[in-house]
Every structure is written in C-alpha cells, then in structure tokens.
PDB file of C-alpha atoms in Angstrom:
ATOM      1  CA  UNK A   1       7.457   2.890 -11.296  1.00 34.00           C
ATOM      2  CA  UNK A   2       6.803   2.020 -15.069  1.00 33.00           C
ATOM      3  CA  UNK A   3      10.219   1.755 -17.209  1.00 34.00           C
ATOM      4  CA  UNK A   4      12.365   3.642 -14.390  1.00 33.00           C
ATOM      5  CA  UNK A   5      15.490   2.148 -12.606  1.00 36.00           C
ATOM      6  CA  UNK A   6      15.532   3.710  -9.556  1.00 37.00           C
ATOM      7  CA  UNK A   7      11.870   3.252  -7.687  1.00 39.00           C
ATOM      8  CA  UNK A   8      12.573  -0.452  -7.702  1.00 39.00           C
ATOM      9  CA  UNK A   9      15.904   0.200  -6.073  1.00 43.00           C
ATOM     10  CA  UNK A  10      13.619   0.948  -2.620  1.00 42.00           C
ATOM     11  CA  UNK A  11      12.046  -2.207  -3.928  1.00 41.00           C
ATOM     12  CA  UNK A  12      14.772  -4.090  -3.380  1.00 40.00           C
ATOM     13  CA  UNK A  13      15.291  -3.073   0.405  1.00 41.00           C
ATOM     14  CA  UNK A  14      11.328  -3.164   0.888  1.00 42.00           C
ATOM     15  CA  UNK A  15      11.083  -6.596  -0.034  1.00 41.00           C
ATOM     16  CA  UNK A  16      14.266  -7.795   1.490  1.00 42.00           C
ATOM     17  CA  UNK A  17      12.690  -9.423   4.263  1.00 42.00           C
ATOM     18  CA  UNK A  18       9.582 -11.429   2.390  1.00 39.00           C
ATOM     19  CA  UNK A  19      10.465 -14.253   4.218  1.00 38.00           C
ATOM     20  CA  UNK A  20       8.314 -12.740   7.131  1.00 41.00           C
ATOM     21  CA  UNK A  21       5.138 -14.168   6.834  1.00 43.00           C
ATOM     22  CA  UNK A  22       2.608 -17.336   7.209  1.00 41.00           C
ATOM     23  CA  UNK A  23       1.159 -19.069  10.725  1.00 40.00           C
ATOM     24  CA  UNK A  24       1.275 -17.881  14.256  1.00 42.00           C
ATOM     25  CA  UNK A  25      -2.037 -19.000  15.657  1.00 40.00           C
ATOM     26  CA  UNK A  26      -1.530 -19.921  19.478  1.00 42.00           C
ATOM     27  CA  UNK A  27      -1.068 -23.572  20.756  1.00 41.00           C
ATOM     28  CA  UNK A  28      -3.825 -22.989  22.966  1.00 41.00           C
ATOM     29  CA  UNK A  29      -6.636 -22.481  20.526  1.00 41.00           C
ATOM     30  CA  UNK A  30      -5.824 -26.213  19.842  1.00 40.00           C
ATOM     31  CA  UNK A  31      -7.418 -27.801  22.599  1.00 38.00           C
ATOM     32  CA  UNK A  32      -4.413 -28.800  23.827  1.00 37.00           C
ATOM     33  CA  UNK A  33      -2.837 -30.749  21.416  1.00 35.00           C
ATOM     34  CA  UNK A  34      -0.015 -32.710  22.223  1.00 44.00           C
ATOM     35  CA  UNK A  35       1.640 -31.250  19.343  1.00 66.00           C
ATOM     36  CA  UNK A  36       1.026 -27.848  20.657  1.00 78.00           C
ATOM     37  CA  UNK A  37       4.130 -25.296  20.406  1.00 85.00           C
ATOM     38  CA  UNK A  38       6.052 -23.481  23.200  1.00 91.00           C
ATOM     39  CA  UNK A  39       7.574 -20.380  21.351  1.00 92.00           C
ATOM     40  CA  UNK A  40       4.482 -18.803  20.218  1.00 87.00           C
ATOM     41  CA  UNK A  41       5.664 -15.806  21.754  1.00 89.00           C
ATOM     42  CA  UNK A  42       9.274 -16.227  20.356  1.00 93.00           C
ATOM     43  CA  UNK A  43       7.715 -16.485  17.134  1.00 88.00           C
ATOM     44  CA  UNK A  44       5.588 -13.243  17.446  1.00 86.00           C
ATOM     45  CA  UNK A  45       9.018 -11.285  17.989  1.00 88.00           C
ATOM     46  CA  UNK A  46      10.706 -12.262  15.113  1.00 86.00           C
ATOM     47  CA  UNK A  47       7.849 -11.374  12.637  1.00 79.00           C
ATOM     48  CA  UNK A  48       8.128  -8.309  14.895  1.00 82.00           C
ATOM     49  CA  UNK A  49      11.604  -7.974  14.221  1.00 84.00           C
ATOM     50  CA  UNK A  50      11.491  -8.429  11.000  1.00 77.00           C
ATOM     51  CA  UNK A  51       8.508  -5.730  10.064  1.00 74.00           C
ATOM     52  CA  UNK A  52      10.532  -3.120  11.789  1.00 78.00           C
ATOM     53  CA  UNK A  53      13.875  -4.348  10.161  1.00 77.00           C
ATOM     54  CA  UNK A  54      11.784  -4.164   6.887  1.00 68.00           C
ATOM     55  CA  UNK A  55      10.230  -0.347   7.572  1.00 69.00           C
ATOM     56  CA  UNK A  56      14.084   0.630   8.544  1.00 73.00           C
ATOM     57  CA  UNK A  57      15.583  -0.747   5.096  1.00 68.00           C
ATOM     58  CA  UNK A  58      12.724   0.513   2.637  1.00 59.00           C
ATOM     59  CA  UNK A  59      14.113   3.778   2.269  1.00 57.00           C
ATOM     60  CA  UNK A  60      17.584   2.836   2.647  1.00 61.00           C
ATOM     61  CA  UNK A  61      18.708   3.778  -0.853  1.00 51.00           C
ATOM     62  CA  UNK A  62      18.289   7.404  -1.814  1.00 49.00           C
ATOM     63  CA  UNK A  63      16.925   7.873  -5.801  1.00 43.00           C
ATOM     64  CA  UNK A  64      17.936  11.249  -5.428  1.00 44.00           C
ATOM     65  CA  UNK A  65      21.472  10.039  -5.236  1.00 46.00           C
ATOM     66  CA  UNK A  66      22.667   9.080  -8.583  1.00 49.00           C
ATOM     67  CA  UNK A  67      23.555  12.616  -9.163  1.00 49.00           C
ATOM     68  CA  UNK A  68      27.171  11.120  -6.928  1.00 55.00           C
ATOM     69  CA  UNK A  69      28.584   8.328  -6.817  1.00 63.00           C
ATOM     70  CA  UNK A  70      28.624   8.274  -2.739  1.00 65.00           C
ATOM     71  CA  UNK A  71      26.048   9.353  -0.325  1.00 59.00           C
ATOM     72  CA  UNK A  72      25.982   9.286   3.307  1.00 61.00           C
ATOM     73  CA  UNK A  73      22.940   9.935   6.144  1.00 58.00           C
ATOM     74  CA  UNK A  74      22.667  10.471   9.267  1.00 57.00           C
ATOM     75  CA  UNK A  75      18.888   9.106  10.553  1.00 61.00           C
ATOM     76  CA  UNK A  76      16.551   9.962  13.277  1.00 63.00           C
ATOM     77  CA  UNK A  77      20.369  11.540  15.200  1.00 71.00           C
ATOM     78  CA  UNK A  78      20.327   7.456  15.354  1.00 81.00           C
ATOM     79  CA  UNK A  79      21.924   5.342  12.802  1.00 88.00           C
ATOM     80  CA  UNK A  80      23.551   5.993   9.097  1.00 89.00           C
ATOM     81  CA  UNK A  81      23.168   4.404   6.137  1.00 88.00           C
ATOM     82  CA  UNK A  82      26.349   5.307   3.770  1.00 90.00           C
ATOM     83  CA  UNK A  83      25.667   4.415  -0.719  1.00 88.00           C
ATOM     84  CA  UNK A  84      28.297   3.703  -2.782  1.00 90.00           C
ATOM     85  CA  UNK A  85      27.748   3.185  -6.760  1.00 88.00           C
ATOM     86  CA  UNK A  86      30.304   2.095  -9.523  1.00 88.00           C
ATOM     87  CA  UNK A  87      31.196   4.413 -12.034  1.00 86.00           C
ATOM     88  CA  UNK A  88      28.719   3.622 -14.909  1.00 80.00           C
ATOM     89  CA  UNK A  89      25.817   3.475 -11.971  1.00 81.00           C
ATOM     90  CA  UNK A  90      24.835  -0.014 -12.482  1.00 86.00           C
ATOM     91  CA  UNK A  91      25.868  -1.687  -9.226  1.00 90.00           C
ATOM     92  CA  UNK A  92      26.407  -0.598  -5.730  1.00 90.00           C
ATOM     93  CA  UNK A  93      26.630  -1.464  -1.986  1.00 92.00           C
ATOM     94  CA  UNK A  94      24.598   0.286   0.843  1.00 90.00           C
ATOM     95  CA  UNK A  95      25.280  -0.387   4.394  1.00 93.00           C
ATOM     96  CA  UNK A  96      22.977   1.124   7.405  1.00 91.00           C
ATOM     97  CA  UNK A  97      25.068   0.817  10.345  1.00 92.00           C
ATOM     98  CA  UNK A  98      23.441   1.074  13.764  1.00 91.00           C
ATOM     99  CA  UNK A  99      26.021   1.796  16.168  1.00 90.00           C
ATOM    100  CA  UNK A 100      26.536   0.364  19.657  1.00 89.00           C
ATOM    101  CA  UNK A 101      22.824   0.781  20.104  1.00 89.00           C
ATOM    102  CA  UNK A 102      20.043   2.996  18.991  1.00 87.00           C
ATOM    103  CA  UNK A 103      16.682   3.488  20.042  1.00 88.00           C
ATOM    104  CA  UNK A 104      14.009   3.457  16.909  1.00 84.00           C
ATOM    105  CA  UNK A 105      10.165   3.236  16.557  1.00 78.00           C
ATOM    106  CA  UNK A 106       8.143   1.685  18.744  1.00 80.00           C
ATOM    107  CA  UNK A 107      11.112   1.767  21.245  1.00 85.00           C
ATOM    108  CA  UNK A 108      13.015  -1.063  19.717  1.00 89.00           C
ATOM    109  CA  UNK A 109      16.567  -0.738  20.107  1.00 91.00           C
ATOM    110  CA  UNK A 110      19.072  -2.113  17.177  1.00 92.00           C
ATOM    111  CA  UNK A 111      22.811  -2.639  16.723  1.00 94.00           C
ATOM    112  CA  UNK A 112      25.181  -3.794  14.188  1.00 94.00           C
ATOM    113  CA  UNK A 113      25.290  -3.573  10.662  1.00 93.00           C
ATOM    114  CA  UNK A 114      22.760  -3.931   7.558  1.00 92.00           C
ATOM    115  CA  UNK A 115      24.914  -4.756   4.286  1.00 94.00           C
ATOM    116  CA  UNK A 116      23.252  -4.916   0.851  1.00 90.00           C
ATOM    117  CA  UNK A 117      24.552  -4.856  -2.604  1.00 91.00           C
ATOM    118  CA  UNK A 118      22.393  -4.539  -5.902  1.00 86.00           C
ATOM    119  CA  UNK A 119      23.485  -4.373  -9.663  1.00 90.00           C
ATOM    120  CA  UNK A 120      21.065  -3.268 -13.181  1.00 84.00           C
ATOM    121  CA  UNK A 121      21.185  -5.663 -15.914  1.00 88.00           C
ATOM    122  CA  UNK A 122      18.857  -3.702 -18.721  1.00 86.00           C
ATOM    123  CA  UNK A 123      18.230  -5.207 -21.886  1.00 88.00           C
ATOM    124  CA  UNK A 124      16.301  -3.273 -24.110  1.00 85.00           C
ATOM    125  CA  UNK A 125      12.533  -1.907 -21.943  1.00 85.00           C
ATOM    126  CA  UNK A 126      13.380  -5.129 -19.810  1.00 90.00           C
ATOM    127  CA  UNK A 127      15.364  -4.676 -16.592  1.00 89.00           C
ATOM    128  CA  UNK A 128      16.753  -7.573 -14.105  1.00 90.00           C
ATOM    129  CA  UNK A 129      17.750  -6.254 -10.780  1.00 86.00           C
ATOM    130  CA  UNK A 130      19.451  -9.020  -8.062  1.00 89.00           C
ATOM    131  CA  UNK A 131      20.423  -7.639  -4.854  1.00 86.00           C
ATOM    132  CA  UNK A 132      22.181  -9.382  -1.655  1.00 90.00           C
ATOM    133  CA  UNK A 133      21.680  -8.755   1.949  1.00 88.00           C
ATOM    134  CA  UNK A 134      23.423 -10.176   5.204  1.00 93.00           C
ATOM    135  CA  UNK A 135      23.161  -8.979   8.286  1.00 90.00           C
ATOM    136  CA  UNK A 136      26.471  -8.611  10.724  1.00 83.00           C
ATOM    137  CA  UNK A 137      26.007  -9.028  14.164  1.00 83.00           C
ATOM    138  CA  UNK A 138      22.422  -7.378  14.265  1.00 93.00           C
ATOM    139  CA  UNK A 139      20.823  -7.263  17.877  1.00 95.00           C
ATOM    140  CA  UNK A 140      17.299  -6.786  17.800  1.00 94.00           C
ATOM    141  CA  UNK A 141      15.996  -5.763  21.379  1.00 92.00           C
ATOM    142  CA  UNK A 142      17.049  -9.470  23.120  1.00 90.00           C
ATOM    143  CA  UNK A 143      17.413 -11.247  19.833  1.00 95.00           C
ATOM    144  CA  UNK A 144      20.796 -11.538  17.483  1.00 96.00           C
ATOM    145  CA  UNK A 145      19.776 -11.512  14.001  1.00 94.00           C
ATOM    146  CA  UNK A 146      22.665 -13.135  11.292  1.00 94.00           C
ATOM    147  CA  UNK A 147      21.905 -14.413   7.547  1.00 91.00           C
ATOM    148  CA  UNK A 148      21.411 -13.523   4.390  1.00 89.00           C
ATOM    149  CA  UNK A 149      18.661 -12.487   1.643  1.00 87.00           C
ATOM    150  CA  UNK A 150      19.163 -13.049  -1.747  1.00 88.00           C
ATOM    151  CA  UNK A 151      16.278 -11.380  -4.706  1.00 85.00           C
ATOM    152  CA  UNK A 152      16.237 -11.118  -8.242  1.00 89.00           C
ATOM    153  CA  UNK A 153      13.388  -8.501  -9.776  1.00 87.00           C
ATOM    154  CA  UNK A 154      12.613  -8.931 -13.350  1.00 92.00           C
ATOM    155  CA  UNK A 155      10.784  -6.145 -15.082  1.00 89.00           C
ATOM    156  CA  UNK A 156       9.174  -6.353 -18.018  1.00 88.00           C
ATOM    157  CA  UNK A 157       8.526  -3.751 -20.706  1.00 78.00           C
ATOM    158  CA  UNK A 158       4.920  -4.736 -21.302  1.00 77.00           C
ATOM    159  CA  UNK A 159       3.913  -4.098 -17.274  1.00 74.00           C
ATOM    160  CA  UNK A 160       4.808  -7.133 -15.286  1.00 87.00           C
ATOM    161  CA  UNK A 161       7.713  -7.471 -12.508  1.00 91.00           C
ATOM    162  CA  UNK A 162       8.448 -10.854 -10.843  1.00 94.00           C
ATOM    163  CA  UNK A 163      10.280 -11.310  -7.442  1.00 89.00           C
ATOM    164  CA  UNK A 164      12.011 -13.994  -6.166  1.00 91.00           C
ATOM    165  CA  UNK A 165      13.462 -14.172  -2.521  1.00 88.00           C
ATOM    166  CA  UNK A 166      15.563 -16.739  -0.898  1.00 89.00           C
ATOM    167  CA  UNK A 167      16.263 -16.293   3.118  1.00 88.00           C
ATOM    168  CA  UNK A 168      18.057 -17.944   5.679  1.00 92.00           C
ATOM    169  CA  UNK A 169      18.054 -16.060   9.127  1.00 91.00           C
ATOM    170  CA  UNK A 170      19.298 -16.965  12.311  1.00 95.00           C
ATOM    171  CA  UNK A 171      17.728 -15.215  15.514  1.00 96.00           C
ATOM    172  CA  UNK A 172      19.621 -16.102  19.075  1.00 96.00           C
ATOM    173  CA  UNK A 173      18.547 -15.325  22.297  1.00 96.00           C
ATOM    174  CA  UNK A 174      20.673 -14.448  25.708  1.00 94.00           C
ATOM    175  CA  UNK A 175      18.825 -17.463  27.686  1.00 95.00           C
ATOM    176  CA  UNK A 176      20.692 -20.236  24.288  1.00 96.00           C
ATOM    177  CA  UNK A 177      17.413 -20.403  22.847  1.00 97.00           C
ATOM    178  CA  UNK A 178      18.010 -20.293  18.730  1.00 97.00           C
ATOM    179  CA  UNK A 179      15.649 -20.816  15.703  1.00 97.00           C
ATOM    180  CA  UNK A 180      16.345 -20.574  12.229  1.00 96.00           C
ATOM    181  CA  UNK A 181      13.909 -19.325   9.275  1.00 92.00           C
ATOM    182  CA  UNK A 182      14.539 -19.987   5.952  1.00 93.00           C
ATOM    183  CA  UNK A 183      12.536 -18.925   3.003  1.00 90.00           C
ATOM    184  CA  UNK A 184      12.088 -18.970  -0.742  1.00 92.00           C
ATOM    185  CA  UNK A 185       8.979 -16.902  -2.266  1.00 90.00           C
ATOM    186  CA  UNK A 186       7.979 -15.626  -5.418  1.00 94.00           C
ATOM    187  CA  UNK A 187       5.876 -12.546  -6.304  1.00 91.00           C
ATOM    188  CA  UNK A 188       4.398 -11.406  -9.412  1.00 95.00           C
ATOM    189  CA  UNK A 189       2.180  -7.605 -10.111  1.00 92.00           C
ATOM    190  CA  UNK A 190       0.976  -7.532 -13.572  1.00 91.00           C
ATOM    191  CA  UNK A 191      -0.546  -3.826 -14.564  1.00 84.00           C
ATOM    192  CA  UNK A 192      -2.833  -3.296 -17.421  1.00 76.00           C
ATOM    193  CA  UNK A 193      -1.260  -0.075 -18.644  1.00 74.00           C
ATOM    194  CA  UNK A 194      -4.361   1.210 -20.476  1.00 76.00           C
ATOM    195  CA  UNK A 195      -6.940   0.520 -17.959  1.00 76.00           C
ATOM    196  CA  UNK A 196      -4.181   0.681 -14.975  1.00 78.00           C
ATOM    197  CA  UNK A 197      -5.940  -2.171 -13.244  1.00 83.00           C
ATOM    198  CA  UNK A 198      -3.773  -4.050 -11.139  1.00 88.00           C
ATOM    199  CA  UNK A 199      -3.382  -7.428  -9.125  1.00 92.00           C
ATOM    200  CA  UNK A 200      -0.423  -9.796  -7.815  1.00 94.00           C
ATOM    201  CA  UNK A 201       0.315 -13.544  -7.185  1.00 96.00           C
ATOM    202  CA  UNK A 202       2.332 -14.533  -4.850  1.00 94.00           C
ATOM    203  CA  UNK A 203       3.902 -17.769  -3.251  1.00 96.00           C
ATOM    204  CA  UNK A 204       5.728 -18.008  -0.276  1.00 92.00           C
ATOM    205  CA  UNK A 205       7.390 -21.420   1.206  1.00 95.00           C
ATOM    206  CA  UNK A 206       9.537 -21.896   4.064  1.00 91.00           C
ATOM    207  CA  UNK A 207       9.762 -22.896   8.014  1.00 93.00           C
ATOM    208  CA  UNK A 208      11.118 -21.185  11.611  1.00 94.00           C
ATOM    209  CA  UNK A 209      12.975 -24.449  13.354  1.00 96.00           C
ATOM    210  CA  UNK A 210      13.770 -23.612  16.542  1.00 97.00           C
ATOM    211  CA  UNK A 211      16.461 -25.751  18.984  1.00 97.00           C
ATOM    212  CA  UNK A 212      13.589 -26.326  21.622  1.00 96.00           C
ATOM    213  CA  UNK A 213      11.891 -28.997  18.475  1.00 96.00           C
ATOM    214  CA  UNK A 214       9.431 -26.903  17.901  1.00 96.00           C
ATOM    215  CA  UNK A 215       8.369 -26.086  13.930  1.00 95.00           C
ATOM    216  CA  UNK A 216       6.399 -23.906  12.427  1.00 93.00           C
ATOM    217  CA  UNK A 217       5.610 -24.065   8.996  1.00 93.00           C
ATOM    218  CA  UNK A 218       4.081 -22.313   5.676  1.00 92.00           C
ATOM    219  CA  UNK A 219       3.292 -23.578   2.681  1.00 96.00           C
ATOM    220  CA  UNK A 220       1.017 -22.060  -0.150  1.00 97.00           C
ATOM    221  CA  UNK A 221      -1.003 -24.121  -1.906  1.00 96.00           C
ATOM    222  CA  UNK A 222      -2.394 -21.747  -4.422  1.00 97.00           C
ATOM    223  CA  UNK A 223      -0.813 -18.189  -4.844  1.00 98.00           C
ATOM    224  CA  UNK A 224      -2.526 -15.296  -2.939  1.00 97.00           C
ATOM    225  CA  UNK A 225      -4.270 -12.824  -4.785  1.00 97.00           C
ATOM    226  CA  UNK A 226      -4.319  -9.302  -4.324  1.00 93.00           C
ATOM    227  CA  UNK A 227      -6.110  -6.811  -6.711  1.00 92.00           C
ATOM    228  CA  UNK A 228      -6.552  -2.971  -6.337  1.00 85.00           C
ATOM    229  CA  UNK A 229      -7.754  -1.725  -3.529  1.00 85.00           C
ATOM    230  CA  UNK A 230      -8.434  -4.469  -1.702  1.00 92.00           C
ATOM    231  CA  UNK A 231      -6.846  -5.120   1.693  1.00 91.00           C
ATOM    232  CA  UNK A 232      -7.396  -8.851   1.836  1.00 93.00           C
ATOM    233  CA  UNK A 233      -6.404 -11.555  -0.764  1.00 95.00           C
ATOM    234  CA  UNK A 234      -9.057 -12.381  -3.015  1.00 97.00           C
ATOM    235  CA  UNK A 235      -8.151 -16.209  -3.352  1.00 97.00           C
ATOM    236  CA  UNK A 236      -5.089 -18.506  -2.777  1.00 98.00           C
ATOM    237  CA  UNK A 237      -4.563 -20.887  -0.015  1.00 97.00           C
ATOM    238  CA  UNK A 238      -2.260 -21.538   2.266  1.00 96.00           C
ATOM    239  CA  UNK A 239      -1.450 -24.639   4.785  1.00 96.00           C
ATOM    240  CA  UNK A 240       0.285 -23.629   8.173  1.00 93.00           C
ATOM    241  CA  UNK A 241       1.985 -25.834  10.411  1.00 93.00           C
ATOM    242  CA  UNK A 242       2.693 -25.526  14.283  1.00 92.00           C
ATOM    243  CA  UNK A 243       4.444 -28.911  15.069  1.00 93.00           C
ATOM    244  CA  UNK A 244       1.938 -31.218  14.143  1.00 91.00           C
ATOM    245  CA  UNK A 245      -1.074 -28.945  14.364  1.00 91.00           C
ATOM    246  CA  UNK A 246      -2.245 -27.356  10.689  1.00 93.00           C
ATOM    247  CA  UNK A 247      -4.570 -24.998   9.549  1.00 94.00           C
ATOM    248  CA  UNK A 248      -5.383 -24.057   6.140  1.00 96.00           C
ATOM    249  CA  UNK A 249      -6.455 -21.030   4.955  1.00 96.00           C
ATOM    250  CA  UNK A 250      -9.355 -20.360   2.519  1.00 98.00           C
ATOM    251  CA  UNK A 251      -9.392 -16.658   0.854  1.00 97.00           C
ATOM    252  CA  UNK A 252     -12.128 -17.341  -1.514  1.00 95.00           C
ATOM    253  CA  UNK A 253     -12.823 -17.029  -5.071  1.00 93.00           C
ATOM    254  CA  UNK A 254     -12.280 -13.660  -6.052  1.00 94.00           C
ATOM    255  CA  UNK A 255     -14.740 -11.477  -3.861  1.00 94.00           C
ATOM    256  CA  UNK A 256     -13.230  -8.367  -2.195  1.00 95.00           C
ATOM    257  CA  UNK A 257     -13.945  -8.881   0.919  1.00 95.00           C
ATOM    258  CA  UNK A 258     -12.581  -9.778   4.588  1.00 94.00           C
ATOM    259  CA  UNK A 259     -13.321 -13.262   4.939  1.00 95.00           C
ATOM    260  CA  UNK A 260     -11.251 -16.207   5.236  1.00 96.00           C
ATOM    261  CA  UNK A 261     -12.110 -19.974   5.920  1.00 97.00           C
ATOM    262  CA  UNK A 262     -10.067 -21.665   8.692  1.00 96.00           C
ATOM    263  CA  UNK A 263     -10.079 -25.637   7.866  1.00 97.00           C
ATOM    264  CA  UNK A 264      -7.593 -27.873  10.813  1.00 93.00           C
ATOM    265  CA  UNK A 265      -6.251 -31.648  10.213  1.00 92.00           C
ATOM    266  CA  UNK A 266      -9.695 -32.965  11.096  1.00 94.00           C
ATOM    267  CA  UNK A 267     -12.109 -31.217   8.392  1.00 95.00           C
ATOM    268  CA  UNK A 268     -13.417 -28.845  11.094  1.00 96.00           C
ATOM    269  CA  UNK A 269     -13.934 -25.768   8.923  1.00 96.00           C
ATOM    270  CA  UNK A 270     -14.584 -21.811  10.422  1.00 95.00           C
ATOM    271  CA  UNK A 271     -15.486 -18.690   8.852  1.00 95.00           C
ATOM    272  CA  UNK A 272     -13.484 -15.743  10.381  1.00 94.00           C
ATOM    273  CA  UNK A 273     -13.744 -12.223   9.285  1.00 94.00           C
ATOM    274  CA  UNK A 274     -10.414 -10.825   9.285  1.00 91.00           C
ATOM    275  CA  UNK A 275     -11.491  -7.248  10.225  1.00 90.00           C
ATOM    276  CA  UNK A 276     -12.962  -8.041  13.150  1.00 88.00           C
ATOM    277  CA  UNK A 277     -11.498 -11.544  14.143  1.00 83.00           C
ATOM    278  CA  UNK A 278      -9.469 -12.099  17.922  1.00 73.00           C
ATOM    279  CA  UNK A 279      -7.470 -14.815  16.194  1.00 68.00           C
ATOM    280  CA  UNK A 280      -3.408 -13.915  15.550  1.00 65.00           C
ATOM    281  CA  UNK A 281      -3.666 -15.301  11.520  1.00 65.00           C
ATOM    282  CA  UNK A 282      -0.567 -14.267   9.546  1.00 58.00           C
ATOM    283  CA  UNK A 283      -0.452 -14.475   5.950  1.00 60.00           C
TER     284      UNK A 283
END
C-alpha cells in the first residue's frame, strides 16, 4: 500500500465504522452495583452490527475499476454495490444497496442502503483522502441503523498514514428502545521502509446513550499500541464506563504478550490473560 491510491480506497470503507469499539463488560460482574446497566445485551448487538456492517463495506470499492468510470456488482445473488467516479478519477460515490431484505453471513439479514463518497487530494508523494458515509434506512436483523461517518486519511511520502473518524449512529429497535453512539478516533501506522518494521497508535473517544439512561462510555487515556505481529496492544490505556461503574485497562509496557490489567473505581486491580479470559473486554 506504499505510494498507491487505490489500496487505501478499501481503507476507507474498512475503517468506516471505527467507532465500534471500547467496554462491554456485564453489570453483573459488578457485584451488583446500583449503577449497573440494563442493555448489556443491546450493546453486544450493535458492536455486532457494526463488525458485520464493517466486513460487508471493506471490499465495497473495486481497485480494479478505474479502468471505467462506472461499475456495478451483484454480491452473494444478495445485494449490489454500484461505483461511480468523476472524469479525472479523483472523487466518486459508491452505494451498496441491500434490497427489501437479504440474508448475509452469520444469518444476519440487512436492508436499505449504504452511501459513501470519497475524493484524492495528492500533493506531491503526499496523498489526503476524506470520505463520507450515511446510512439510509438500514435494518440490521431487529435494529434500524441511520447516521453518518466522516474520515480523512493522510499519507505521507516518508511511510506514515493518519486516520481520523468522526461517527454519529443511531440504532432503533421495534419494542421504542433507541441509543445513540457517537465517536471521534484517531489512528496512526508508521512503517520503517528499510527495515519494514511496523506499529500503530491509536485513540478512540466516544459514548452509546441509550433512551432507557443507561451510558456506556470509552475513553483512552494513552493510545494503544500495536506492533507487528502481535495480536494484543503492547501498551496504552483505556478507561470504560457502564453508568457509573469503570474499569480501566492496563496493556503494559511494550511486551508482546496477552495480558491486560483490569483496575475498577476502587483500586481493586486484576490480571486477565486475554487468550484465555471468560470476561467480554472490548478494546
């Protein structure tokens, strides 16, 4: 992906959705905390939701495309996602349209409409990509999806890229229940380009409000950091909120490893190993 316009053009779909992310521990590992939440479960779906939304829309724009200006596909005999560019090949719109109703992985069913534009602003071996995205009337399984995504990726000629997301995304249910997410977060991947080591830093803010009161929350502290081929974060921190219950998460100083340290509101402090752990910690 090193000086080349289109790969990040996936990038821009892939990442549409960063503002899925942070706390969902249960209220019941609280011992009952007045402050404990009642949508755990609600919660759960839309990260849900939004992982399959974000699998669906990474390979929404074709690279092989350019070669014409417009480019439709039919996917999976399920839903189509139709590209348009401008003439000099610098902007575009995609839309993925679902249909009445189609059936994809996992057995999730979708309908409505995914819109997204995206324009090239390249200035010299530095390129600055901004893309939009709202979704019309999406229905996710028993959950209508509306709002809007807005990044901007900068690219750098010496090896960096920087991302920065803002959300706002409104899920409805059938039984009036409603909660709102909104998002801003920032990601950075530096490269050596001789020794091709790599790492990222990134920082993600935001909370899901939903109309019952209950809040969840996600703040980080210190950006996570991810380097080669390591699953986990190396270090960062990050301080999650489930009403008034908080946890803050620990991922070291650097070792590669699995392990995270749980601290709650009190000073109580755990040691979890993320590969083999019970406990629902999203990060």
């Amino acid at each position: 992906m090193k000086n080349k316009i289109i790969p990040f053009v996936s990038l821009i779909v892939a990442t549409a959705f960063l503002f899925s992310c942070s706390s969902d521990d249960d209220g019941d590992n609280n011992g009952g905390v007045t402050g404990e939440v009642s949508t755990s479960k609600q919660y759960k779906n839309l990260e849900a939701a939004t992982d399959q939304i974000n699998d669906l829309t990474s390979g929404a724009i074709n690279p092989g495309t350019r070669s014409s200006r417009k480019s439709s596909q039919k996917m999976s005999d399920c839903y189509t996602i139709n590209q348009e560019l401008n003439e000099d090949q610098t902007s575009g719109t995609v839309t993925i349209d679902f249909g009445n109703g189609c059936e994809v992985e996992k057995g999730d069913t979708i309908s409505g409409k995914i819109l997204m534009s995206f324009s090239f602003d390249i200035n010299g071996e530095n390129i600055s990509i901004t893309s939009n995205q709202t979704m019309e009337n999406l229905v996710f399984n028993d959950m209508t999806v509306n709002g809007t995504t807005n990044l901007v990726i900068s690219i750098s000629g010496e090896g960096s890229e920087t991302i920065t997301t803002t959300s706002k995304i409104d899920f409805t249910w059938a039984d009036g229940l409603t909660a709102t997410i909104e998002e801003t977060g920032k990601n950075e991947f530096f490269t050596n380009n001789e020794t091709l080591e790599f790492y990222s830093l990134s920082t993600n803010n935001g909370s899901a409000t939903f109309s019952n009161g209950d809040l969840f929350s996600f703040t980080t502290s210190t950006p996570l950091r991810i380097e080669g081929d390591c699953e986990y974060p190396v270090s960062g921190t990050i301080k999650n909120t489930e009403n008034t219950v908080t946890k803050t998460l620990d991922f070291g100083d650097g070792e590669c490893d699995s392990i995270v340290t749980v601290t709650d509101a009190e000073g109580n402090t755990t040691t979890v190993d993320l590969e083999t752990t019970d406990e629902d910690l999203i990060f």
